Structure formats: C-alpha cells, structure tokens
Amino acid sequence: MSNYNPVTPEIIKTLVDIVGSKYVISDIEKMEPYSKDEETDARYQHMPEAVVLPESASQIAEILVLANKELIPVVARGGGTGLAAAAVPLYGGIVISTERMTQVLEINTNSMYMVVQPGVRTDDVQKAAKEQGLFYAGDPCSGDSCYIGGNVATNAGGNRAIKYGTTRNQVYGFQMVTPQGKILNLGGRLEKSTTGYALDQLVIGAEGTLGLITEITLKLKPLPPKVVDLLAVFPDVDSAIDIVTKVIKAGITPTCVEFMDNGTIKSVEKFLNEKLPNSENGNYIIIQVEGKDDDDLDDKSVILDELCNENGALAVLVADPQKIWQSRKAFLEAARAESLIQSKEDMVVPVDKIATLMHEAAALSAKHKLAARIASHAGDGNVHFHVLKGSMSDEEWDSTLEVFQQEIYTLVYSLGGKLSGEHGIGYKRRKLMEQFTNRDELDMMRAIKKALDPNLILNPGKIFNM
Amino acid sequence: MSNYNPVTPEIIKTLVDIVGSKYVISDIEKMEPYSKDEETDARYQHMPEAVVLPESASQIAEILVLANKELIPVVARGGGTGLAAAAVPLYGGIVISTERMTQVLEINTNSMYMVVQPGVRTDDVQKAAKEQGLFYAGDPCSGDSCYIGGNVATNAGGNRAIKYGTTRNQVYGFQMVTPQGKILNLGGRLEKSTTGYALDQLVIGAEGTLGLITEITLKLKPLPPKVVDLLAVFPDVDSAIDIVTKVIKAGITPTCVEFMDNGTIKSVEKFLNEKLPNSENGNYIIIQVEGKDDDDLDDKSVILDELCNENGALAVLVADPQKIWQSRKAFLEAARAESLIQSKEDMVVPVDKIATLMHEAAALSAKHKLAARIASHAGDGNVHFHVLKGSMSDEEWDSTLEVFQQEIYTLVYSLGGKLSGEHGIGYKRRKLMEQFTNRDELDMMRAIKKALDPNLILNPGKIFNM
C-alpha cells in the first residue's frame, strides 16, 4: 500500500492536458481544504499532491488510466461534508473533486425521474424536483452543502429513511468510471431486474473504493399533498424513546421520527441563540407525517397526540417546520461549538433495541465522565452519539474514548447493530470495522476490492485493511 | 470449466457421512427430477451425479469444503420452479436441495419480522405472516410451489413489486455459506447501514453463484386493512397498456397493475375450463389497491373506474380475487398446455416504454408467424412474452426464435431495458447476456465471481461465460 508513486511535475502536466491548467491545483495553500472533511481531528487529515476538477466522465476516465499506469492513488470528493474521513487522500495522490459537475441534465415529470451530475447539492436536487411539482425523498442533514454523488457513494441516510429508505432506494442507476478508467452504466430506469449481479447495489455505499460516480438517475415521487411536523416533548429520554416503536406501529407511516436529548436541545439553543420549547427539561421527538388532505392529516395528528400524551408527553405541538428542522440540523455544529474535538458515533441497531442502546450509552458515557450530545434518527434505529473531548488532555481523551468505543460497540453488535448507519467507515472507523466485522465478511470485501481494483488505486486505506 | 472431477463412490460415502444415507440420492431415476426446472426444453436439462438433502448450514458448509477439495460443482436448488435453468447442474456434480429446510424459526409480531429456512414455500411464508395479522409482501406467481430461498437467490418479483419492490426489498438479512464453506451473516435487522460493502445486495439475485442461502430474516408489514381487485377490460392492447402510467400517476399507489392480452385470456379460459368476462375480445388490466377503510377504498375505486372508462374500457368490474388471480397465475401452465416448447421471454423496460415494447413485440412475432401469449406485470415494466413453438420443426423453431430474440432484445436495450425482470439469466439466457450486456460490466461480474469462488464450484456455467 505504500508503493504508490509521487505526483511528479510530468504527471501534473498530463493532468493539465486532460482538464486544463485552470482546473489542476497543486499549490499547497489551495489544496489544504481538500485535505479533510467535516471531521475536525487533525489525525484524520492528509494533504493531496494534486487536486483536479474535471467536467466529464471521459476526463475522469483519462485520469484513472493515468493513475493506474503511474500507480498513483485517486480519491473522489463531493461536498466534503463526510464525517468518516472517507474523502481524505490518506496516501496523497490525486483528489478528483466533482465541484464543476453541477448540472441537472434532465427532469422528466411524466416518468418522474431526474438525471444529475454528481456535484449537484442535495438541497438543489430537492428544489429542482419541487419546482416541477415533484419530490426527491433523500434528505441528509447536510443537504445544503453535501453533493448527490457523495450521497450515493456513502448511501446517505437522513431524516426520511424511515418511510423512503436511504439513498440506495432513490437511485435508478448511474454512470461510473471503473478503477481502470472504463465508463459504464449500472442499474437502469427499471422497477425490477435480475440480469446478472446487482453491481449498482455493490457500488452504492462503497465510499468511492470501487468506482467514481459521474451521472445519476434519481427516482422522483409526487409531492406529498399535505405535511405536518409535530414536536412532542418528554420529561426523560426513556419515555421519549419508548414512543418511537409505538408511532411506527400506529399504522400512519411517519416520514420522520427524530430524537434530541435535553443536553442537545440546550446546546442547539445556545448555538442558535434562540429559545426552544421546554428546553429546561424537555427531550424532543419530532414526527413528520404526510397526508392526502387536511382531514387525513388531522386524523393522523389526533392519533399521534393521544399516543404521546398517554406516554407522558409534557407538550405536543404543531411545529414551525423551518424552525424545528433548523434546530435538528444544527445539532452537529452546535456540538462542535462546545468541543471542536469529538467522536461522532453513528451506530445503528434494530429499532426495538434503541431504548436499550440509549440507556447503556448514557450509562457508559457517565461512567467515563464523557459529555455526550445525542440526536437520533430514532425511527430507523440510527443514533448520533457525539462524545465531547472538552477540556480533556489528548492522552486522557484517546484512552477514555478507546475504552468507551470498545464497550459501546460490543453492546451494539450484541444487539444486532452495526458501526455506521449512514456516515460510513472511511478511514476513521477502519480499525473498529476490522475488529467488529466477521472476518470472512471482511475477506469477501477485500477480495472484491482486489478483483475490481488490482492496483488499489481508488481511495486506498478506507473501510478495511488491505 | 471442464476440469471438474467426477463424484466417486468415495465422495458419495463422505456425503452420507455428512447428511446420512437417507438424504443422499444417487439413483438415476430418483435424481431425474433434479435435472431440470420448469423450463421444458430438454436442451436446458442436465443430470446431477448426486443429490444431497442437508438439514443445516453446517452440513452445507461441510459439503462445500469437500467440493472445493475434490473440485466438484455444487448447485443449490429450491422449489425447482425457475424458468432459466439456473438450478440445473450443467456440469453434473452435486445438487443441494433445501427441501428439508422448511422451518419457520421465528415470527416477531412486535418488531414485524420472520426468520425462515430457505425451503419454506412462499405461500407458506405469506400464510404464517397472515396468521399473526401481518403481511409478507413478496408474491411471485409460483408462490404455491417456489421456495423463499430461491426467491432471494433470483430476486423474485411477482405481482406486488410495483408497490413493495422485489424480494430484495423484503429481506433484512440472511445467513449464507460461502463457496469455501464459511458460514456468515449478511445484512441485518436494520433499517439502514453503511458499514462496508453491501454484500447482501450482491448475493441477492446472484442465482446461487456466490453463496448458498441457509436462513433468511424477512420484513413483515401490517396487513392492509382493506383490499380490492378491479378488473378493467379493454377492446385492444393499446388502450389497456395506455392506462398503466395513468393509474400509476393517479396518486393511489396500486399494489398490482397486471396485463393479460386476449390470446392469453382465451388460453387460460380453455385451460381452466371456465368462462372469463369479455373473453371474446377483451384485454385485461387487473388493478389491486389497498385502503385504510371502506371509504378510502371507495374513493380509489371511483378514481380508477373513471380513468378506465375515459380510456375506453368495455367494463370495469370488482373482481373475485380468488378467481381473477387464479386466472392470472394460470398463464404459464395454460400457455404450456398449448405448446410444451416455448420461449418465455421476461423482458423489462422503463414503464413509459412498455406500450412501445408491446407494439413492437407483437409486430415482430406476427412477422415471424410466431404465436405468443402475453401477460405482464405492466405496472413495473416487466413483460412475459411467451413465444410458442407449436407445430414448427425443431430447425425452424431454432432459427426463427434466434432472429426474433435478436430483434426484440435489440429493441429492449434501445429502450433502456434488460433481459430479465425476475426470472434471471441462468443457463438459458447466458448467450443473450453475453451479447447484450456491456463488456466491462460483464468483466466486473466475472472478476467478482472469480474472486469469491476461485475454483468456480458454485453453480458454474450460469449468467455469464467464465
């Protein structure tokens, strides 16, 4: 893995020939933003030797042919909003940024699909659909800055996965460049297919280690006629989390069931400098439901109101959607304002195990005197448990965090859970991945990687050891 | 691929040691049923050298270790209802039948999942769920005889894919035995995950070439409170097919939108010896919708009735579900009664291209004087176009069919379609697969196969050339 060659002036020249001098960056200062994602721990950062901004799949294909010939690692980068150091060029080499590939190529309202380049921001995908009276269901919290290509590469989740699934479920197919520089189309605008291996499904979520996505055909849906966001406030974590499975079983198919604990609410309140309801002692469950008309929405709201009240809610409010989602989505930045260094755990468990997980995670963080901020896509069992370094020394932080992670992931796996619900493994969770994943499963992954990318050119050092 | 070793008496003895003498079949006559699936052309049949009926994953693991050591091919077999010769032991060797692995291991009504062995019949999965007030959404037409393990291996589709997706979408995870005989669990009872490669997604639909599925955790849903089946009869194929996209866009999320052409209706009528509505000249669209209550169902029925009438329906009837689905599901057997030899095309196209496909397919079959029976999961773009050999000579049939297939699949691929919506490639479509699939995509499949099964032990000769 350390046998890669350096990016020489000759290679820079070839890159310039491919994309034009304006779109090759080799100045240290200008490359610095490409050395990291949203993970703030400097140990997960690494400088590239060149950053290239192609505009087409064929340019990317040329770069990959070159990289194979010269044995230079290549890392694809979208919006850089990842939290697992998946887009960090761990071995230097070339970063391919998709920031110039920002076109919405087609929106077909009749057949309800959209073709986009990978550098379109997810919010812009949503907006473009909405302008045509349609709906793109993917909704990661970083939608205002993440790219749709990155969403596909990481199988991004977000707030609506409980009803609409993850990014995997929003994709008809895509064009990609293979590690060897071949351009091909995987999947298709088909509702079903059993025509050989589902390579599209394999590449989705592979974090740019098996191919570089250059064009995506997304599924669109009719806009939900009516939507309401309810905020239910509970006096403690237990009663809040207890409502989750009840809501799911109520037969109303919520779009979102989100949780924020009191520490997080206070953190967000301070960060936004805005009073939030019952912030003194409340724990939030945010429930979004869709209805075919106002009556339908009223029926569902009544059911939810009763359920929450039976479960001891302090208040059940119809929330201002803009405000409540701003609060929910501010979670990450608010926690970061408290402690720049933190460990952003992204554990996922079966939904019926989430109460156990929350309980134990709280107990473990208390045992280790670790402050934690918690927000959760509770409806799909995905818990963002951010452990704050605060004023701990580096040594104390490292050793305490290691013990905490060992304990919490032993629990997560004993509950049938996994390391990451939506952030991915990247470089940051590689060690834990090696420890907690079945050895034969890891060997299968490695065998596939080696078979499809024999020179280990694409995003080396991520997900597993090679 | 021809370097496999024969199954010797010593190997039979070892197999007996593993599963017991009662469960090893080597008698030619008793092995005969395992030499074929529901494809009736003898050219797609091949005798195994031994048939083994294990009862556990560990027994299967032992068999695969043995097969690797001795270089003997192994083919997994479920209900044998396939139509692509995927379960046929093309190179002889060992057939592993899952017919003894028939246990429903767990039904969890609270968390809505079911754990089954692979040899449970799909209808029995549905029934077991229904007894607990729950719903298993997978519904292949062969449900009364196919096994759930085969459904996963082929990513079976069926009648409800339009609303609920294919088998892929019904699976939380599964236990499988790797080609080398390792037992591992892929996927998990999780609503989302980005924890390394989605190996579960790769193995689903790989037709038993990458692993042998030994236990499956299935998603269950609440039983739809109310369901109605409407039968809309149209005077011609065009107006029938034209309604499909209109129904899908009407915002009522149908569960099924099925099509049967007049030739097929007459064929089924004769086969079942039962008068079907408007069978003289009708073409059927069967629409199933679910509702939360009778009012909801009435609302949807009114919308559908209006849509169909606007489109020139001869009649729109509330159908007896038992009767109408018996007719639909009798399609295959009825067409077979007309001609034992037939080519069962399973093409899939984008839903908005289905009218073009039907038109052209009819024109092409007429041009070649080929009788065809057509039933279609029209709502998801999947057309079962069965071309009948009838009284043609073998030579005429072969040459005519070859030209027809060349023409029709050139069209299908030009429309963005693929070879198989749900039956798979198996042995039968391998040649067409090699011709119509992108070479680099095929190479990716081959590389994965070789990486995960270096001795090419599992189900060799299927899907693609090696």
PDB file of C-alpha atoms in Angstrom, chain B residues 164-269:
ATOM      1  CA  TYR B 164     -43.497  -3.179  -2.401  1.00  0.00           C
ATOM      2  CA  GLY B 165     -40.457  -3.827  -4.598  1.00  0.00           C
ATOM      3  CA  THR B 166     -38.927  -7.199  -5.378  1.00  0.00           C
ATOM      4  CA  THR B 167     -37.658  -9.846  -2.963  1.00  0.00           C
ATOM      5  CA  ARG B 168     -34.564  -7.682  -2.414  1.00  0.00           C
ATOM      6  CA  ASN B 169     -36.806  -5.199  -0.626  1.00  0.00           C
ATOM      7  CA  GLN B 170     -38.355  -7.825   1.661  1.00  0.00           C
ATOM      8  CA  VAL B 171     -35.061  -9.068   3.115  1.00  0.00           C
ATOM      9  CA  TYR B 172     -33.393  -7.728   6.243  1.00  0.00           C
ATOM     10  CA  GLY B 173     -30.528 -10.164   6.029  1.00  0.00           C
ATOM     11  CA  PHE B 174     -29.589 -13.777   5.702  1.00  0.00           C
ATOM     12  CA  GLN B 175     -27.172 -16.467   6.722  1.00  0.00           C
ATOM     13  CA  MET B 176     -25.227 -17.986   3.886  1.00  0.00           C
ATOM     14  CA  VAL B 177     -22.486 -20.497   3.236  1.00  0.00           C
ATOM     15  CA  THR B 178     -19.669 -19.132   1.095  1.00  0.00           C
ATOM     16  CA  PRO B 179     -18.270 -21.157  -1.808  1.00  0.00           C
ATOM     17  CA  GLN B 180     -15.415 -22.160   0.514  1.00  0.00           C
ATOM     18  CA  GLY B 181     -17.797 -23.387   3.187  1.00  0.00           C
ATOM     19  CA  LYS B 182     -17.714 -20.491   5.650  1.00  0.00           C
ATOM     20  CA  ILE B 183     -20.982 -19.651   7.369  1.00  0.00           C
ATOM     21  CA  LEU B 184     -21.696 -15.961   7.722  1.00  0.00           C
ATOM     22  CA  ASN B 185     -24.493 -13.477   8.184  1.00  0.00           C
ATOM     23  CA  LEU B 186     -25.010 -10.662   5.700  1.00  0.00           C
ATOM     24  CA  GLY B 187     -27.263  -7.657   6.107  1.00  0.00           C
ATOM     25  CA  GLY B 188     -29.029  -7.368   9.433  1.00  0.00           C
ATOM     26  CA  ARG B 189     -32.309  -6.414  11.028  1.00  0.00           C
ATOM     27  CA  LEU B 190     -31.510  -2.784  10.354  1.00  0.00           C
ATOM     28  CA  GLU B 191     -33.419  -0.062   8.538  1.00  0.00           C
ATOM     29  CA  LYS B 192     -30.160   1.413   7.265  1.00  0.00           C
ATOM     30  CA  SER B 193     -26.450   0.672   7.280  1.00  0.00           C
ATOM     31  CA  THR B 194     -23.271   1.900   5.641  1.00  0.00           C
ATOM     32  CA  THR B 195     -20.832  -0.491   7.244  1.00  0.00           C
ATOM     33  CA  GLY B 196     -18.702  -1.692   4.352  1.00  0.00           C
ATOM     34  CA  TYR B 197     -19.811  -3.207   1.061  1.00  0.00           C
ATOM     35  CA  ALA B 198     -23.454  -4.240   0.737  1.00  0.00           C
ATOM     36  CA  LEU B 199     -22.574  -7.901   0.216  1.00  0.00           C
ATOM     37  CA  ASP B 200     -26.156  -8.894   0.973  1.00  0.00           C
ATOM     38  CA  GLN B 201     -27.319  -6.872  -2.019  1.00  0.00           C
ATOM     39  CA  LEU B 202     -24.702  -8.505  -4.221  1.00  0.00           C
ATOM     40  CA  VAL B 203     -25.668 -12.048  -3.253  1.00  0.00           C
ATOM     41  CA  ILE B 204     -29.409 -11.399  -3.663  1.00  0.00           C
ATOM     42  CA  GLY B 205     -30.211 -12.178  -7.291  1.00  0.00           C
ATOM     43  CA  ALA B 206     -26.816 -13.810  -7.977  1.00  0.00           C
ATOM     44  CA  GLU B 207     -28.620 -17.092  -8.702  1.00  0.00           C
ATOM     45  CA  GLY B 208     -26.641 -19.186  -6.259  1.00  0.00           C
ATOM     46  CA  THR B 209     -23.281 -18.430  -7.847  1.00  0.00           C
ATOM     47  CA  LEU B 210     -21.798 -16.534  -4.867  1.00  0.00           C
ATOM     48  CA  GLY B 211     -23.204 -18.292  -1.838  1.00  0.00           C
ATOM     49  CA  LEU B 212     -25.825 -20.681  -0.616  1.00  0.00           C
ATOM     50  CA  ILE B 213     -28.562 -19.069   1.458  1.00  0.00           C
ATOM     51  CA  THR B 214     -29.379 -21.039   4.605  1.00  0.00           C
ATOM     52  CA  GLU B 215     -31.578 -18.749   6.714  1.00  0.00           C
ATOM     53  CA  ILE B 216     -33.445 -15.535   5.918  1.00  0.00           C
ATOM     54  CA  THR B 217     -34.814 -12.711   8.032  1.00  0.00           C
ATOM     55  CA  LEU B 218     -37.780 -11.226   6.207  1.00  0.00           C
ATOM     56  CA  LYS B 219     -39.518  -7.905   6.694  1.00  0.00           C
ATOM     57  CA  LEU B 220     -43.192  -8.055   7.557  1.00  0.00           C
ATOM     58  CA  LYS B 221     -45.743  -5.270   7.364  1.00  0.00           C
ATOM     59  CA  PRO B 222     -49.140  -4.599   8.897  1.00  0.00           C
ATOM     60  CA  LEU B 223     -51.884  -6.356   6.911  1.00  0.00           C
ATOM     61  CA  PRO B 224     -53.533  -3.834   4.605  1.00  0.00           C
ATOM     62  CA  PRO B 225     -56.915  -3.176   6.266  1.00  0.00           C
ATOM     63  CA  LYS B 226     -58.855  -3.281   3.013  1.00  0.00           C
ATOM     64  CA  VAL B 227     -58.008  -4.586  -0.443  1.00  0.00           C
ATOM     65  CA  VAL B 228     -59.958  -4.553  -3.690  1.00  0.00           C
ATOM     66  CA  ASP B 229     -59.170  -6.107  -7.065  1.00  0.00           C
ATOM     67  CA  LEU B 230     -60.606  -4.361 -10.079  1.00  0.00           C
ATOM     68  CA  LEU B 231     -60.756  -5.899 -13.491  1.00  0.00           C
ATOM     69  CA  ALA B 232     -60.805  -3.393 -16.340  1.00  0.00           C
ATOM     70  CA  VAL B 233     -61.486  -4.833 -19.771  1.00  0.00           C
ATOM     71  CA  PHE B 234     -60.247  -3.010 -22.865  1.00  0.00           C
ATOM     72  CA  PRO B 235     -61.040  -3.619 -26.527  1.00  0.00           C
ATOM     73  CA  ASP B 236     -57.392  -3.579 -27.604  1.00  0.00           C
ATOM     74  CA  VAL B 237     -53.864  -3.861 -26.257  1.00  0.00           C
ATOM     75  CA  ASP B 238     -53.071  -0.186 -26.818  1.00  0.00           C
ATOM     76  CA  SER B 239     -55.863   1.243 -24.688  1.00  0.00           C
ATOM     77  CA  ALA B 240     -55.175  -1.340 -21.982  1.00  0.00           C
ATOM     78  CA  ILE B 241     -51.469  -0.556 -21.799  1.00  0.00           C
ATOM     79  CA  ASP B 242     -52.130   3.162 -22.101  1.00  0.00           C
ATOM     80  CA  ILE B 243     -53.946   3.084 -18.764  1.00  0.00           C
ATOM     81  CA  VAL B 244     -50.900   1.779 -16.872  1.00  0.00           C
ATOM     82  CA  THR B 245     -48.953   5.012 -16.471  1.00  0.00           C
ATOM     83  CA  LYS B 246     -52.207   6.883 -15.832  1.00  0.00           C
ATOM     84  CA  VAL B 247     -53.021   4.573 -12.919  1.00  0.00           C
ATOM     85  CA  ILE B 248     -49.533   4.932 -11.520  1.00  0.00           C
ATOM     86  CA  LYS B 249     -49.707   8.715 -11.725  1.00  0.00           C
ATOM     87  CA  ALA B 250     -53.171   8.902 -10.147  1.00  0.00           C
ATOM     88  CA  GLY B 251     -51.574   9.065  -6.706  1.00  0.00           C
ATOM     89  CA  ILE B 252     -53.290   5.959  -5.353  1.00  0.00           C
ATOM     90  CA  THR B 253     -50.206   3.683  -5.228  1.00  0.00           C
ATOM     91  CA  PRO B 254     -51.686   0.486  -6.638  1.00  0.00           C
ATOM     92  CA  THR B 255     -50.359  -2.813  -5.302  1.00  0.00           C
ATOM     93  CA  CYS B 256     -50.636  -4.562  -8.662  1.00  0.00           C
ATOM     94  CA  VAL B 257     -51.229  -3.483 -12.256  1.00  0.00           C
ATOM     95  CA  GLU B 258     -51.277  -6.638 -14.356  1.00  0.00           C
ATOM     96  CA  PHE B 259     -51.989  -7.104 -18.035  1.00  0.00           C
ATOM     97  CA  MET B 260     -53.276 -10.136 -19.981  1.00  0.00           C
ATOM     98  CA  ASP B 261     -53.850  -9.954 -23.701  1.00  0.00           C
ATOM     99  CA  ASN B 262     -56.830 -11.531 -25.407  1.00  0.00           C
ATOM    100  CA  GLY B 263     -54.910 -14.542 -26.683  1.00  0.00           C
ATOM    101  CA  THR B 264     -53.804 -15.277 -23.139  1.00  0.00           C
ATOM    102  CA  ILE B 265     -57.306 -14.846 -21.731  1.00  0.00           C
ATOM    103  CA  LYS B 266     -58.646 -17.367 -24.238  1.00  0.00           C
ATOM    104  CA  SER B 267     -55.752 -19.693 -23.459  1.00  0.00           C
ATOM    105  CA  VAL B 268     -56.424 -19.522 -19.708  1.00  0.00           C
ATOM    106  CA  GLU B 269     -60.178 -19.882 -20.213  1.00  0.00           C
TER     107      GLU B 269
END
